[in-house]
CSV table of C-alpha atoms and ligand atoms in Angstrom, one decimal:
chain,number,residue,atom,x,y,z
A,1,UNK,CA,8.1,-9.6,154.0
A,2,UNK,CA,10.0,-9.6,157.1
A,3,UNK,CA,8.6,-10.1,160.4
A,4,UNK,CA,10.4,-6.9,161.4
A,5,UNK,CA,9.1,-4.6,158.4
A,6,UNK,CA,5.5,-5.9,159.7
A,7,UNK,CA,5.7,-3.8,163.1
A,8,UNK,CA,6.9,-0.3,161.0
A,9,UNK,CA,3.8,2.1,160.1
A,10,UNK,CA,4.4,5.5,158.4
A,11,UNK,CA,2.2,8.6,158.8
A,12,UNK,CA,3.0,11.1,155.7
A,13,UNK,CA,1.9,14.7,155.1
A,14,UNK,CA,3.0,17.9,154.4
A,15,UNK,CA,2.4,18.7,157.6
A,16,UNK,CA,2.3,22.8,156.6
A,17,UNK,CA,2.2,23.0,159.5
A,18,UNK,CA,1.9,20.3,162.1
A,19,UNK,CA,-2.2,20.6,163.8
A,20,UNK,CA,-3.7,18.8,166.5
A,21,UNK,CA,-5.7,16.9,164.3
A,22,UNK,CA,-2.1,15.4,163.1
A,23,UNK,CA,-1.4,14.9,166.4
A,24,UNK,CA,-4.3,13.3,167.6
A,25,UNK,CA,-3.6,10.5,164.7
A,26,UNK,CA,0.4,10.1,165.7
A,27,UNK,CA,-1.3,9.5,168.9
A,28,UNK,CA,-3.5,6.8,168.1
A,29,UNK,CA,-1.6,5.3,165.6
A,30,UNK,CA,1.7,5.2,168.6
A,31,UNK,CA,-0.8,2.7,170.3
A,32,UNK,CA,-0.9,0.3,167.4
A,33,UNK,CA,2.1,0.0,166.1
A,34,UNK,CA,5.6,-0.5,168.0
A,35,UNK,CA,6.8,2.0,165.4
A,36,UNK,CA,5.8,5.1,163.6
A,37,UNK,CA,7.5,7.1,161.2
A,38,UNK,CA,6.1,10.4,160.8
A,39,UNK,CA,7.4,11.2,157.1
A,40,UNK,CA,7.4,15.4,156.4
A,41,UNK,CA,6.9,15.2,152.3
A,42,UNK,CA,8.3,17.9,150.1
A,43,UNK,CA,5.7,18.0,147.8
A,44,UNK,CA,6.5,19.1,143.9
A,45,UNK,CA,3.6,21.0,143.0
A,46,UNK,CA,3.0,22.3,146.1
A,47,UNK,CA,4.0,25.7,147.8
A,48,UNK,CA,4.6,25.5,151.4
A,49,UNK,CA,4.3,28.4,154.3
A,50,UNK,CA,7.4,26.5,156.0
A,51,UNK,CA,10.2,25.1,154.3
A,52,UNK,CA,11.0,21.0,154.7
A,53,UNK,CA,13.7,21.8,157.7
A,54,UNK,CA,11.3,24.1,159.5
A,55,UNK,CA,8.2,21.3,159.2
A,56,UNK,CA,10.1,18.9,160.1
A,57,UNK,CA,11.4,20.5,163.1
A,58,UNK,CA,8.0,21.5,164.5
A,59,UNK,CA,7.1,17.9,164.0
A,60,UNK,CA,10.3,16.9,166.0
A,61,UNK,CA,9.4,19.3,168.8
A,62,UNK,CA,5.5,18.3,168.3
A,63,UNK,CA,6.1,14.8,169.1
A,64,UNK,CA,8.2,14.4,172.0
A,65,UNK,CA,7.0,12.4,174.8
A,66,UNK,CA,4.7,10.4,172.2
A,67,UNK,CA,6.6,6.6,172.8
A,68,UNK,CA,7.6,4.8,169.6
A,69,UNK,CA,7.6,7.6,167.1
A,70,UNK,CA,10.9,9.2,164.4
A,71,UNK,CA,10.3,11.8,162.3
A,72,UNK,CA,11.6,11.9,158.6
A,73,UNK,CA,12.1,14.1,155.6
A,74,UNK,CA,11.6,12.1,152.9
A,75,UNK,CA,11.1,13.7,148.8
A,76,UNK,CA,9.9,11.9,145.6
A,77,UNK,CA,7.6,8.5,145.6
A,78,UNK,CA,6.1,7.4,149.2
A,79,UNK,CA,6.0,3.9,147.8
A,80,UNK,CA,9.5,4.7,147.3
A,81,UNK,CA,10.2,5.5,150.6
A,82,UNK,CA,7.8,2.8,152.6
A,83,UNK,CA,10.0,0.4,150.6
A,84,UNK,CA,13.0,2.2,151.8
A,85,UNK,CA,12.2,1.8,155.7
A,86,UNK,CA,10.5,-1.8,155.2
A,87,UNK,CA,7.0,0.0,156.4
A,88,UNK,CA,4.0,-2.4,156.1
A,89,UNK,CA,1.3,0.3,156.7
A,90,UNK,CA,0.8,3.4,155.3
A,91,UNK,CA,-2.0,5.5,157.7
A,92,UNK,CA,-4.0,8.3,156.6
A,93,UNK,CA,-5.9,10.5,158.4
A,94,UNK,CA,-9.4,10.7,157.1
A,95,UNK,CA,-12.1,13.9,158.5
A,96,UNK,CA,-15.3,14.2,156.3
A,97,UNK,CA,-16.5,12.4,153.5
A,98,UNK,CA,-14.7,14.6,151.5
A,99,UNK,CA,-11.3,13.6,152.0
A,100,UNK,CA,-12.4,10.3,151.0
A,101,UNK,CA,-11.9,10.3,147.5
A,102,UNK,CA,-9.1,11.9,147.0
A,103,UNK,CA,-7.6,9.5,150.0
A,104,UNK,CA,-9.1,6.5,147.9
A,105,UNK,CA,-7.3,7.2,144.6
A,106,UNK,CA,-3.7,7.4,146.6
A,107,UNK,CA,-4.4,4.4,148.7
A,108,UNK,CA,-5.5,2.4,145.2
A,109,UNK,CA,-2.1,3.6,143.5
A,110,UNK,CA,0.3,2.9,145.9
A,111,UNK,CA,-1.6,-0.6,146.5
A,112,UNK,CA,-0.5,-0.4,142.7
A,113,UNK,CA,2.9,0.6,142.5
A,114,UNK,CA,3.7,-1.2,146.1
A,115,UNK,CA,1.4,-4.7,147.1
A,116,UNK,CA,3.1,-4.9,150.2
A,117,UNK,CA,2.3,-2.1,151.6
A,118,UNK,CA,-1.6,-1.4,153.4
A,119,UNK,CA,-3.1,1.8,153.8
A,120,UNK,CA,-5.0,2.2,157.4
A,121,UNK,CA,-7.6,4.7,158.1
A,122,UNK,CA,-7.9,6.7,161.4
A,123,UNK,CA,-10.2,8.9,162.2
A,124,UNK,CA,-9.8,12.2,164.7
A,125,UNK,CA,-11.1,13.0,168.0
A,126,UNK,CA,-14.6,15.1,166.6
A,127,UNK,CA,-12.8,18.6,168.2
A,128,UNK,CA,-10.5,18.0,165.2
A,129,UNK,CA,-12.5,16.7,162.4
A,130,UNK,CA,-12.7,20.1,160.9
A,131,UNK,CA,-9.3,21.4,161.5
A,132,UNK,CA,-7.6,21.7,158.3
A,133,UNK,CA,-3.2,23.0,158.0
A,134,UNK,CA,-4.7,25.3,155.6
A,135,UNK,CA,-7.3,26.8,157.9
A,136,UNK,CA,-4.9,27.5,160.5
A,137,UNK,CA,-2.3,28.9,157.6
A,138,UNK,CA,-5.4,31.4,156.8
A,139,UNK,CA,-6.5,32.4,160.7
A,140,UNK,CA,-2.8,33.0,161.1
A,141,UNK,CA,-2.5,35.0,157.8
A,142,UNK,CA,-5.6,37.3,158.8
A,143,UNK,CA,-3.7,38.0,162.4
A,144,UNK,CA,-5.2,35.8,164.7
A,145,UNK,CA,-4.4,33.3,167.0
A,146,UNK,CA,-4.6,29.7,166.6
A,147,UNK,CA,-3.9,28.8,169.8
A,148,UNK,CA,-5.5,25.0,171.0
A,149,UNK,CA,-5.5,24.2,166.8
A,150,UNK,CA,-1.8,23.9,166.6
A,151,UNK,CA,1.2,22.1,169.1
A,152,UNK,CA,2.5,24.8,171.5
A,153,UNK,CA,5.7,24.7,169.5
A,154,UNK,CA,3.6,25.7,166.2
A,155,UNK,CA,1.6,28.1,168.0
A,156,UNK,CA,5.2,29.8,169.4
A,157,UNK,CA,6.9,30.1,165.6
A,158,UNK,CA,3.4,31.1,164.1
A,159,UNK,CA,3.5,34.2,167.0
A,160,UNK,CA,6.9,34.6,166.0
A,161,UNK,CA,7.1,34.8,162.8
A,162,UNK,CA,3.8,35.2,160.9
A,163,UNK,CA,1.6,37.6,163.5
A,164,UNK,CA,4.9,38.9,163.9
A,165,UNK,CA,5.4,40.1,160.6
A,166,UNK,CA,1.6,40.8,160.2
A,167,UNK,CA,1.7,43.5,162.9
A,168,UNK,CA,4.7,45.4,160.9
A,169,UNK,CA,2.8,45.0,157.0
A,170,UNK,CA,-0.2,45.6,155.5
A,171,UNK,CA,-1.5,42.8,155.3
A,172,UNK,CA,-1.6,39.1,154.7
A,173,UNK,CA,-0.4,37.0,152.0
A,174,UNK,CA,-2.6,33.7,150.8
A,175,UNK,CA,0.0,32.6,148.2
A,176,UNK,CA,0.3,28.5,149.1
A,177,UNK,CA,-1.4,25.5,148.8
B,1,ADP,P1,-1.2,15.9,152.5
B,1,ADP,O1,-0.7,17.1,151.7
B,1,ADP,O2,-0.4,14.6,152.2
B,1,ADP,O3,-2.7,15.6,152.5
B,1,ADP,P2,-1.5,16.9,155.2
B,1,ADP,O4,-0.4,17.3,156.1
B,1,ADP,O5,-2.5,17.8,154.8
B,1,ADP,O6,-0.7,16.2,154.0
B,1,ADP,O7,-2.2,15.6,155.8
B,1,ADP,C1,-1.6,14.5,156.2
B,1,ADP,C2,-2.6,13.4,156.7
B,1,ADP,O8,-3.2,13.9,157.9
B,1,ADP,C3,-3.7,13.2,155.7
B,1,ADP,O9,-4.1,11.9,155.7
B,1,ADP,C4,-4.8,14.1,156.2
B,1,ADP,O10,-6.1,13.6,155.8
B,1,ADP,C5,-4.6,13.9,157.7
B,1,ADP,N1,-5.2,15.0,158.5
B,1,ADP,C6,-5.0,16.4,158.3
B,1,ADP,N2,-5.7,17.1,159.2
B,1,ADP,C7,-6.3,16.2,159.9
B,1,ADP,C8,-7.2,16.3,161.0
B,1,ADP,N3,-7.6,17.4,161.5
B,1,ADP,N4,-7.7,15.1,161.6
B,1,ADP,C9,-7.3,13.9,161.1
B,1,ADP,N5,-6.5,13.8,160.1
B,1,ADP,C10,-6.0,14.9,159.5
């Protein structure tokens, strides 16, 4: 292990779309590492409202100002890609005991596939330990705002795009993950 790889951290998610609960942990995680890679997954079994260019954009435009912090598409294994980048830590944002197990099983089998690298737990401010991408996917969906839950660039293509296209329809679609 380099001394170099030691100082890289990545932050991956789906980020379908980008919350302030995501946020909140870029934040804190910007304070302890010299340098974050926020990495915007394609996931293979999963559908996503926005496609990989679009996520990562809002992501981009999300994170600006925040010191210390790239944002990168990556697809297949995340092992794969920490290797790729030399990332010693892996961090994960964890809300209620529920996400716990789930976040368990992937920070075991990475720790399997990839020794070197460390999964690190962060928990949210408590304004944002419910907020969920897939809540704000289904406020928006049903036509409402989500302003406050979302990054104002977020906020602006949800207005544009999905409560946009609400208004002309009949109504929402729930068909993703
Ligand atoms: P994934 O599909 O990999 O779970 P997400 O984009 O849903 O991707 O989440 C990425 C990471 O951000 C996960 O560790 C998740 O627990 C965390 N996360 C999501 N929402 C919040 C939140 N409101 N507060 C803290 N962490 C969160």
């Amino acid at each position: 292990m380099t001394q170099k790889s030691s100082f890289i951290a990545i932050f991956p998610g789906s980020f379908d779309p980008i919350t302030m609960g995501h946020l909140d942990i870029i934040r804190r995680a910007s304070t302890l590492f010299p340098k974050i890679i926020v990495a915007v997954a394609d996931p293979l079994h999963k559908k996503t409202m926005f496609t990989l260019e679009e996520r990562i954009k809002l992501v981009k435009e999300s994170v600006q100002g925040i010191p210390n912090v790239e944002v990168q598409g990556f697809t297949g294994l995340l092992v794969d890609f920490a290797k790729k980048v030399g990332a010693r830590a892996i961090i994960r944002g964890l809300r209620a005991v529920s996400d716990f197990e789930y976040e368990f099983k992937m920070a075991w089998m990475n720790r399997r596939m990839y020794p070197e690298v460390e999964t690190i737990f962060l928990i949210p401010s408590e304004e944002y330990a419910y907020l969920a991408s897939s809540l704000v996917k289904e406020i928006a969906l049903l036509g409402k705002d989500v302003d406050g839950l979302v990054p104002p660039p977020v906020e602006k293509k949800i207005r544009e795009t999905i409560l946009g296209k609400y208004k002309e329809s009949k109504g929402p679609s729930l068909e993703f993950d």
